[in-house]
Tab-separated table of C-alpha atoms and ligand atoms in Angstrom:
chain	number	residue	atom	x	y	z
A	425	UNK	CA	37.520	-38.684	-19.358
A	426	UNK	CA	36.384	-40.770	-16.642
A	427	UNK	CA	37.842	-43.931	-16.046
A	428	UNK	CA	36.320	-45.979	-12.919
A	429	UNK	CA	37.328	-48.950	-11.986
A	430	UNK	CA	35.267	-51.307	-14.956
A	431	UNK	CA	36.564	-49.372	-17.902
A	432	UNK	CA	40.130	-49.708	-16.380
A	433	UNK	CA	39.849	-53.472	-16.169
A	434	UNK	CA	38.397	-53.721	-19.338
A	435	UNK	CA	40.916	-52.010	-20.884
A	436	UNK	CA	43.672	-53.725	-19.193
A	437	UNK	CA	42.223	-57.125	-20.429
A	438	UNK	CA	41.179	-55.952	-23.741
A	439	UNK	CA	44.894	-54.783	-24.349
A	440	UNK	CA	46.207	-57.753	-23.197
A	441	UNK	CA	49.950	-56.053	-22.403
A	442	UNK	CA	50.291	-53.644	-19.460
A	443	UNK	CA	53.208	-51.963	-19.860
A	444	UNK	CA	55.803	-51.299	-16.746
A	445	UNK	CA	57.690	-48.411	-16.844
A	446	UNK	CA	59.593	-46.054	-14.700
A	447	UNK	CA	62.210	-42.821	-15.558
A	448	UNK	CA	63.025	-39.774	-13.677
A	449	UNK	CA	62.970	-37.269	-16.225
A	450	UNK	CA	59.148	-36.523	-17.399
A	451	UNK	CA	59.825	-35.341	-21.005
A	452	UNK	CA	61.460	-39.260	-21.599
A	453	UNK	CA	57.964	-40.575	-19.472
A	454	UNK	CA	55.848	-38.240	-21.408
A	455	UNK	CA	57.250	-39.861	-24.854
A	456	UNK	CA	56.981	-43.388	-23.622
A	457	UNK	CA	53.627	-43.644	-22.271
A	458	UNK	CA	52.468	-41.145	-25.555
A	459	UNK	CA	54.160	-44.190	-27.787
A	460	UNK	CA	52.475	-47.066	-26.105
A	461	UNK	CA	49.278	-45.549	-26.227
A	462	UNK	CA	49.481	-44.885	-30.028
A	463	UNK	CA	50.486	-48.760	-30.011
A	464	UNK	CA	47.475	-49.483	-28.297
A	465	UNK	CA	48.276	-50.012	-24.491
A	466	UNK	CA	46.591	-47.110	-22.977
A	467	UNK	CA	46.593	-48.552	-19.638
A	468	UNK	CA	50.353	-48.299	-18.508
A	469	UNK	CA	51.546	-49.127	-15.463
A	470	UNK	CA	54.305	-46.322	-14.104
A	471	UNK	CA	56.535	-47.860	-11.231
A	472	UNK	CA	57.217	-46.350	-7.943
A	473	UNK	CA	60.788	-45.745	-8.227
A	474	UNK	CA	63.094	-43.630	-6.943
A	475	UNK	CA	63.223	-40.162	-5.145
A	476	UNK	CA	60.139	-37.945	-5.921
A	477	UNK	CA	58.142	-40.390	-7.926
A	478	UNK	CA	55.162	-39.128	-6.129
A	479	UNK	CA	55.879	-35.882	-7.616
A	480	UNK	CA	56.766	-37.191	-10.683
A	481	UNK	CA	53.467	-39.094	-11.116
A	482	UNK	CA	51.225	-36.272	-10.104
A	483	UNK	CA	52.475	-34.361	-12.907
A	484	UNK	CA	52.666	-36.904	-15.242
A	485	UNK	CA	48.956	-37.714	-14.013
A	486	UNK	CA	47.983	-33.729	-14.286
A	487	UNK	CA	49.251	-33.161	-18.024
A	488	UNK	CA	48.080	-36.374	-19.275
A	489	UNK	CA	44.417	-35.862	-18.191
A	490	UNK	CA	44.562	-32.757	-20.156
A	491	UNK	CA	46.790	-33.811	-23.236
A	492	UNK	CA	45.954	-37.952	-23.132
A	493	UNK	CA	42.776	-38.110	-21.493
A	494	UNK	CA	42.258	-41.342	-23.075
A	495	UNK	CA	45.921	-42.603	-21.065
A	496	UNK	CA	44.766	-44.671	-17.816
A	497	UNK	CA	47.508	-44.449	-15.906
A	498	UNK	CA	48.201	-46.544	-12.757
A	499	UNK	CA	51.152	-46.831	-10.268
A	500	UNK	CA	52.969	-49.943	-9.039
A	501	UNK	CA	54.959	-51.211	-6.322
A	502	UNK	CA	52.914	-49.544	-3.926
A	503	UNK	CA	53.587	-51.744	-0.650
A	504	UNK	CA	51.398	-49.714	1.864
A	505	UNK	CA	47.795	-48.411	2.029
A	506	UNK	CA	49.411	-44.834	3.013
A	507	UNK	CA	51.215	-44.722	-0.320
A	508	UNK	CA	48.178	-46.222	-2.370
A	509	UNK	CA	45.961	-43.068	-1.078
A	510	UNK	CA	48.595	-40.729	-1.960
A	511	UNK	CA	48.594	-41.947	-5.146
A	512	UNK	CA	45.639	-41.903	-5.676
A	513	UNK	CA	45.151	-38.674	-4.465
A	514	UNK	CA	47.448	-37.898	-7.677
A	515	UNK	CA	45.183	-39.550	-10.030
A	516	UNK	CA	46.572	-43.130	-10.225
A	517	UNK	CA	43.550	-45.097	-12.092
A	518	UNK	CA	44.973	-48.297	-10.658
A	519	UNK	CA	47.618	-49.850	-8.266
A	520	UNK	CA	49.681	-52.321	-8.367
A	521	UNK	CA	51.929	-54.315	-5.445
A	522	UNK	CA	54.983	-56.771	-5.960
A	523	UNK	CA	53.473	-58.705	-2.812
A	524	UNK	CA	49.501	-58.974	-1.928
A	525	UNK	CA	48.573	-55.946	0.858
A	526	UNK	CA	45.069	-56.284	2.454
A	527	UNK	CA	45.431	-52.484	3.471
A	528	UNK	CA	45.704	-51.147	-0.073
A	529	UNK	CA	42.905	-53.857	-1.298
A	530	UNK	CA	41.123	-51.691	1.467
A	531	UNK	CA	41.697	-48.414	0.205
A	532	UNK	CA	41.120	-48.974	-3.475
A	533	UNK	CA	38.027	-50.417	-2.600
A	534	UNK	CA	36.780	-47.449	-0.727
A	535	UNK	CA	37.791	-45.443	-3.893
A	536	UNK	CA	36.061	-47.843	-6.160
A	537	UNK	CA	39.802	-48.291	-7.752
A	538	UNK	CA	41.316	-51.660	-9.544
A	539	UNK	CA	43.946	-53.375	-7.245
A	540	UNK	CA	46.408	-55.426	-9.073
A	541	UNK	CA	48.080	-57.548	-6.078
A	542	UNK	CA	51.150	-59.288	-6.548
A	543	UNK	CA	50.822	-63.263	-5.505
A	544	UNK	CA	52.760	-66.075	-6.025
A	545	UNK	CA	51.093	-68.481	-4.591
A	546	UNK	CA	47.300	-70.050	-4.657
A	547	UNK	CA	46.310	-69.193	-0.955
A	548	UNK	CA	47.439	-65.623	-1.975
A	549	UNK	CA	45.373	-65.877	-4.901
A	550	UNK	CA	42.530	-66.968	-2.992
A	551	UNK	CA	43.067	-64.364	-0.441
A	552	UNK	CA	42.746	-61.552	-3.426
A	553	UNK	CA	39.772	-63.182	-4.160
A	554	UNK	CA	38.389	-62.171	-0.659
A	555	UNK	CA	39.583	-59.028	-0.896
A	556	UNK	CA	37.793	-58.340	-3.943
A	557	UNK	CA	40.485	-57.860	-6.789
A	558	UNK	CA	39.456	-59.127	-9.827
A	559	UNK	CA	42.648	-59.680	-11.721
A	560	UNK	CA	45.612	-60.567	-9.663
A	561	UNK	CA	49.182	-60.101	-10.529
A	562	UNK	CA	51.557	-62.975	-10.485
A	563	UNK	CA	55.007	-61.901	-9.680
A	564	UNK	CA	57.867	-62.635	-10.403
A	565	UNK	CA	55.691	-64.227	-12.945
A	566	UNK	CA	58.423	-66.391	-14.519
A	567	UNK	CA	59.946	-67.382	-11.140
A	568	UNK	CA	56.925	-68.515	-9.293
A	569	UNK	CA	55.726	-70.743	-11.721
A	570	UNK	CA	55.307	-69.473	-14.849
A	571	UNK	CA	52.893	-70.851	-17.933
A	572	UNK	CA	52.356	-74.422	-16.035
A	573	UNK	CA	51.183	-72.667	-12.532
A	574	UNK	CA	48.920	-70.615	-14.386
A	575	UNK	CA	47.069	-74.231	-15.857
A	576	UNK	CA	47.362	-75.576	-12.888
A	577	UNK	CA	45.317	-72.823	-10.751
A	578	UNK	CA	42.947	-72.168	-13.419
A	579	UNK	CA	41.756	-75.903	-12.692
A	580	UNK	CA	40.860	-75.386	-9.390
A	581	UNK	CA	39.944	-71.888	-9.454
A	582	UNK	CA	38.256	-71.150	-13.291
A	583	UNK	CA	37.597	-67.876	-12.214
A	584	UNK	CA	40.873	-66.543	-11.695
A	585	UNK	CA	42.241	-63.677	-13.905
A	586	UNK	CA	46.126	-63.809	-13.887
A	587	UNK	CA	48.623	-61.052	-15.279
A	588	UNK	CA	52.169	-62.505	-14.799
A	589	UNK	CA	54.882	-59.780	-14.252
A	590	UNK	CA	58.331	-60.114	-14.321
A	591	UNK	CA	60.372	-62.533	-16.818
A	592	UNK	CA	57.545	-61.860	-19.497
A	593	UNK	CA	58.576	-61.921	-23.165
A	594	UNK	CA	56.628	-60.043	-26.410
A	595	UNK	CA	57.386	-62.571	-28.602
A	596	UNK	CA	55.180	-65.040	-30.178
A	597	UNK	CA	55.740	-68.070	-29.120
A	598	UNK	CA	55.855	-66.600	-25.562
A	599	UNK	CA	52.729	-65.108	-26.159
A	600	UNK	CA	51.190	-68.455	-27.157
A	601	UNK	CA	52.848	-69.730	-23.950
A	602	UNK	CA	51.189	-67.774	-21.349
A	603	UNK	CA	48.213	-66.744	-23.090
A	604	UNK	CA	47.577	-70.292	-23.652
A	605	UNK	CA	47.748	-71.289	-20.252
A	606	UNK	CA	45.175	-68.988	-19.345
A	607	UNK	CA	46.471	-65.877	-18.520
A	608	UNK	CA	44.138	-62.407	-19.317
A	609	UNK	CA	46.664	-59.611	-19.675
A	610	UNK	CA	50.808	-59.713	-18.556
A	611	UNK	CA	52.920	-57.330	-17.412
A	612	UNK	CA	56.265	-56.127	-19.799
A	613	UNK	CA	58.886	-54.064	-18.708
A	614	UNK	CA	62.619	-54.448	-20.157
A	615	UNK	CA	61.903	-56.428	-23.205
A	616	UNK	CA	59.170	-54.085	-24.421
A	617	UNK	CA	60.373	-50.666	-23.293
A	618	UNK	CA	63.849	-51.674	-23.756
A	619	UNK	CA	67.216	-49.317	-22.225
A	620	UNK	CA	68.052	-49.002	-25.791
A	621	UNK	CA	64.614	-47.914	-27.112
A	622	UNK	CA	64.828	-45.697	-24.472
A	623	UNK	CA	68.360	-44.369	-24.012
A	624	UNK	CA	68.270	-43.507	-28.020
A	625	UNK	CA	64.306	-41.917	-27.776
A	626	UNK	CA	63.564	-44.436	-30.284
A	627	UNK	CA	59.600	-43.562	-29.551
A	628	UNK	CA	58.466	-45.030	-32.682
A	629	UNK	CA	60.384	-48.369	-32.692
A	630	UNK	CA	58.359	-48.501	-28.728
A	631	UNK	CA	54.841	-47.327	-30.765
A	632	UNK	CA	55.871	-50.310	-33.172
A	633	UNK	CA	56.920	-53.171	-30.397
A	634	UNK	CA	54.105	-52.052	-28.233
A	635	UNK	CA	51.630	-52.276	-31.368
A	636	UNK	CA	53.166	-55.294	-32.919
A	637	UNK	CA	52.479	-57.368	-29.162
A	638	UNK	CA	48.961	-55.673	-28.915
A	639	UNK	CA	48.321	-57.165	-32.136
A	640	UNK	CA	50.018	-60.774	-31.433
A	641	UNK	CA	47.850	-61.176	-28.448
A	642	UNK	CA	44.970	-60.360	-30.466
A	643	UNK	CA	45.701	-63.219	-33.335
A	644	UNK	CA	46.583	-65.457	-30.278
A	645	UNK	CA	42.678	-64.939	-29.050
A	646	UNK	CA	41.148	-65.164	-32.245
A	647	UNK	CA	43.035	-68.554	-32.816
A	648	UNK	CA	42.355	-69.883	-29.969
B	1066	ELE	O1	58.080	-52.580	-10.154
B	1066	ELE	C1	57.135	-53.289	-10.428
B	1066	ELE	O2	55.965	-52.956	-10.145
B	1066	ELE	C2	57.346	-54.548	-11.104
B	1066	ELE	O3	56.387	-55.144	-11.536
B	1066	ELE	C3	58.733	-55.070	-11.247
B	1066	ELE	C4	59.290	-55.011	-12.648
B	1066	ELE	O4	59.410	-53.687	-13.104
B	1066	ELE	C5	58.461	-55.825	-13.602
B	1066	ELE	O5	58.400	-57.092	-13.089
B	1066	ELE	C6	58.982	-55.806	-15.006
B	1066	ELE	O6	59.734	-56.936	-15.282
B	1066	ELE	P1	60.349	-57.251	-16.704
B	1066	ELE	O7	59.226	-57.284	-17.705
B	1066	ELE	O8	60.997	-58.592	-16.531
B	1066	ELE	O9	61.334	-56.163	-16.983
C-alpha cells in the first residue's frame, strides 16, 4: 500500500494520537504496533533508540509492509539529514526530530516525505513553516508551554498544526485540554504504551487504551 506524504498526514490528524514507541526485541515491537493499529492508530511513531535501531526498523518496516500494509510507520528522534535518508531508505513513512533540523526538512522534501520537527518556540514554528512542514511537533510539549502556548500561537499564526510530545496524558479531561486549545494530533508514549502493558504483553489492554483515546478524541471533535 502506498502511503505518500498526504495520506500520512491525514492519517496522523484523523487519528488524532501518534503513538511513541521504542523496544529492542522485534517480536514485543511487532505486538505493540499490531495492537495500536487494531485500536485505530495506524500511524505509529517508532523512536530511534538504542544500538541497531536502524536494523531494527528496517525489519520491522520489511515485515509490516507485507503483514500490516495498512501500518504507516515513521521514525523519530532523527537529529541529522544523514540518519533521516537512512531511514528512509528503510521505509520510514515519516520522521520525526526532538529539535527543528533544516537538513532533514531538506531531505524529506526531496522524498516527498512528512517531517514532524520538534519546536518549542514560535520563531521555530515559523521557521517549519518555511521549510515546508505542515504539522510541527511541540516538544517537550508539556514543558514548553503546554495547552496555553498552543492558544496563544494559534492567534497569531491560525494556520499552525501542533502535535505536542512529551508530558501528554490519554485521559479525558487532558484530552479536552489540549485538543481544546487547538492542537491537531499529540504524541503518547509512557502513559499509553505503558512499562507494565508492556513488560506483562498485555497487547489487548494497549488495543483497548489505544482505542479508548482514539475514540475520546473523536467525541472531543464532535463536541466541539
Ligand atoms: O524520542 C522521541 O522522539 C520523543 O518524542 C521523546 C519521548 O519518547 C516522547 O516525548 C514521549 O513522551 P511521553 O509521552 O511523556 O512518554
Amino acid at each position: 500500500m502506498r502511503h505518500d506524504r498526504l495520506s500520512v498526514l491525514t492519517a496522523l490528524e484523523t487519528q488524532g494520537v501518534a503513538p511513541v514507541f521504542y523496544h529492542p526485541d522485534p517480536e514485543v515491537c511487532l505486538n505493540v504496533i499490531r495492537a495500536c493499529a487494531r485500536g485505530g492508530a495506524k500511524a505509529i511513531e517508532f523512536t530511534n533508540r538504542g544500538d541497531f535501531a536502524i536494523d531494527l526498523f528496517g525489519d520491522l518496516a520489511r515485515e509490516l509492509q507485507t503483514t500490516d500494509p495498512d501500518v504507516i510507520l515513521g521514525i523519530g528522534s532523527v537529529v541529522d539529514a544523514g540518519t533521516a535518508a537512512m531511514f528512509l531508505n528503510r521505509g520510514a513513512r515519516f520522521i520525526v526530530s526532538p529539535c527543528l533540523v533544516p537538513d532533514v526538512a531538506k531531505v524529506c522534501n526531496r522524498r516527498m516525505t512528512a517531517y514532524f520537527p520538534g519546536c518549542g518556540s514560535v520563531t521555530e514554528i515559523g521557521q517549519a513553516h518555511e521549510l515546508g512542514c505542515e504539522i510541527v511537533k511541540l516538544f517537550p510539549g508539556a514543558s514548553v508551554g503546554g495547552a496555553d502556548f498552543v492558544k496563544a500561537v494559534m492567534g497569531p499564526m491560525p494556520w499552525t498544526k501542533i502535535m505536542p510530545t512529551g508530558g501528554v496524558d490519554p485521559d479525558e479531561a487532558s484530552i479536552a485540554k489540549w485538543f481544546g486549545s487547538g492542537i491537531v494530533a499529540a504524541g503518547m508514549g509512557s502513559k499509553l504504551i505503558t512499562d507494565a502493558a508492556v513488560k506483562s504483553g498485555d497487547w489487548a489492554g494497549i488495543e483497548a487504551q489505544v482505542k479508548q483515546t482514539v475514540a475520546a478524541i473523536a467525541a472531543f471533535r464532535a463536541k466541539a
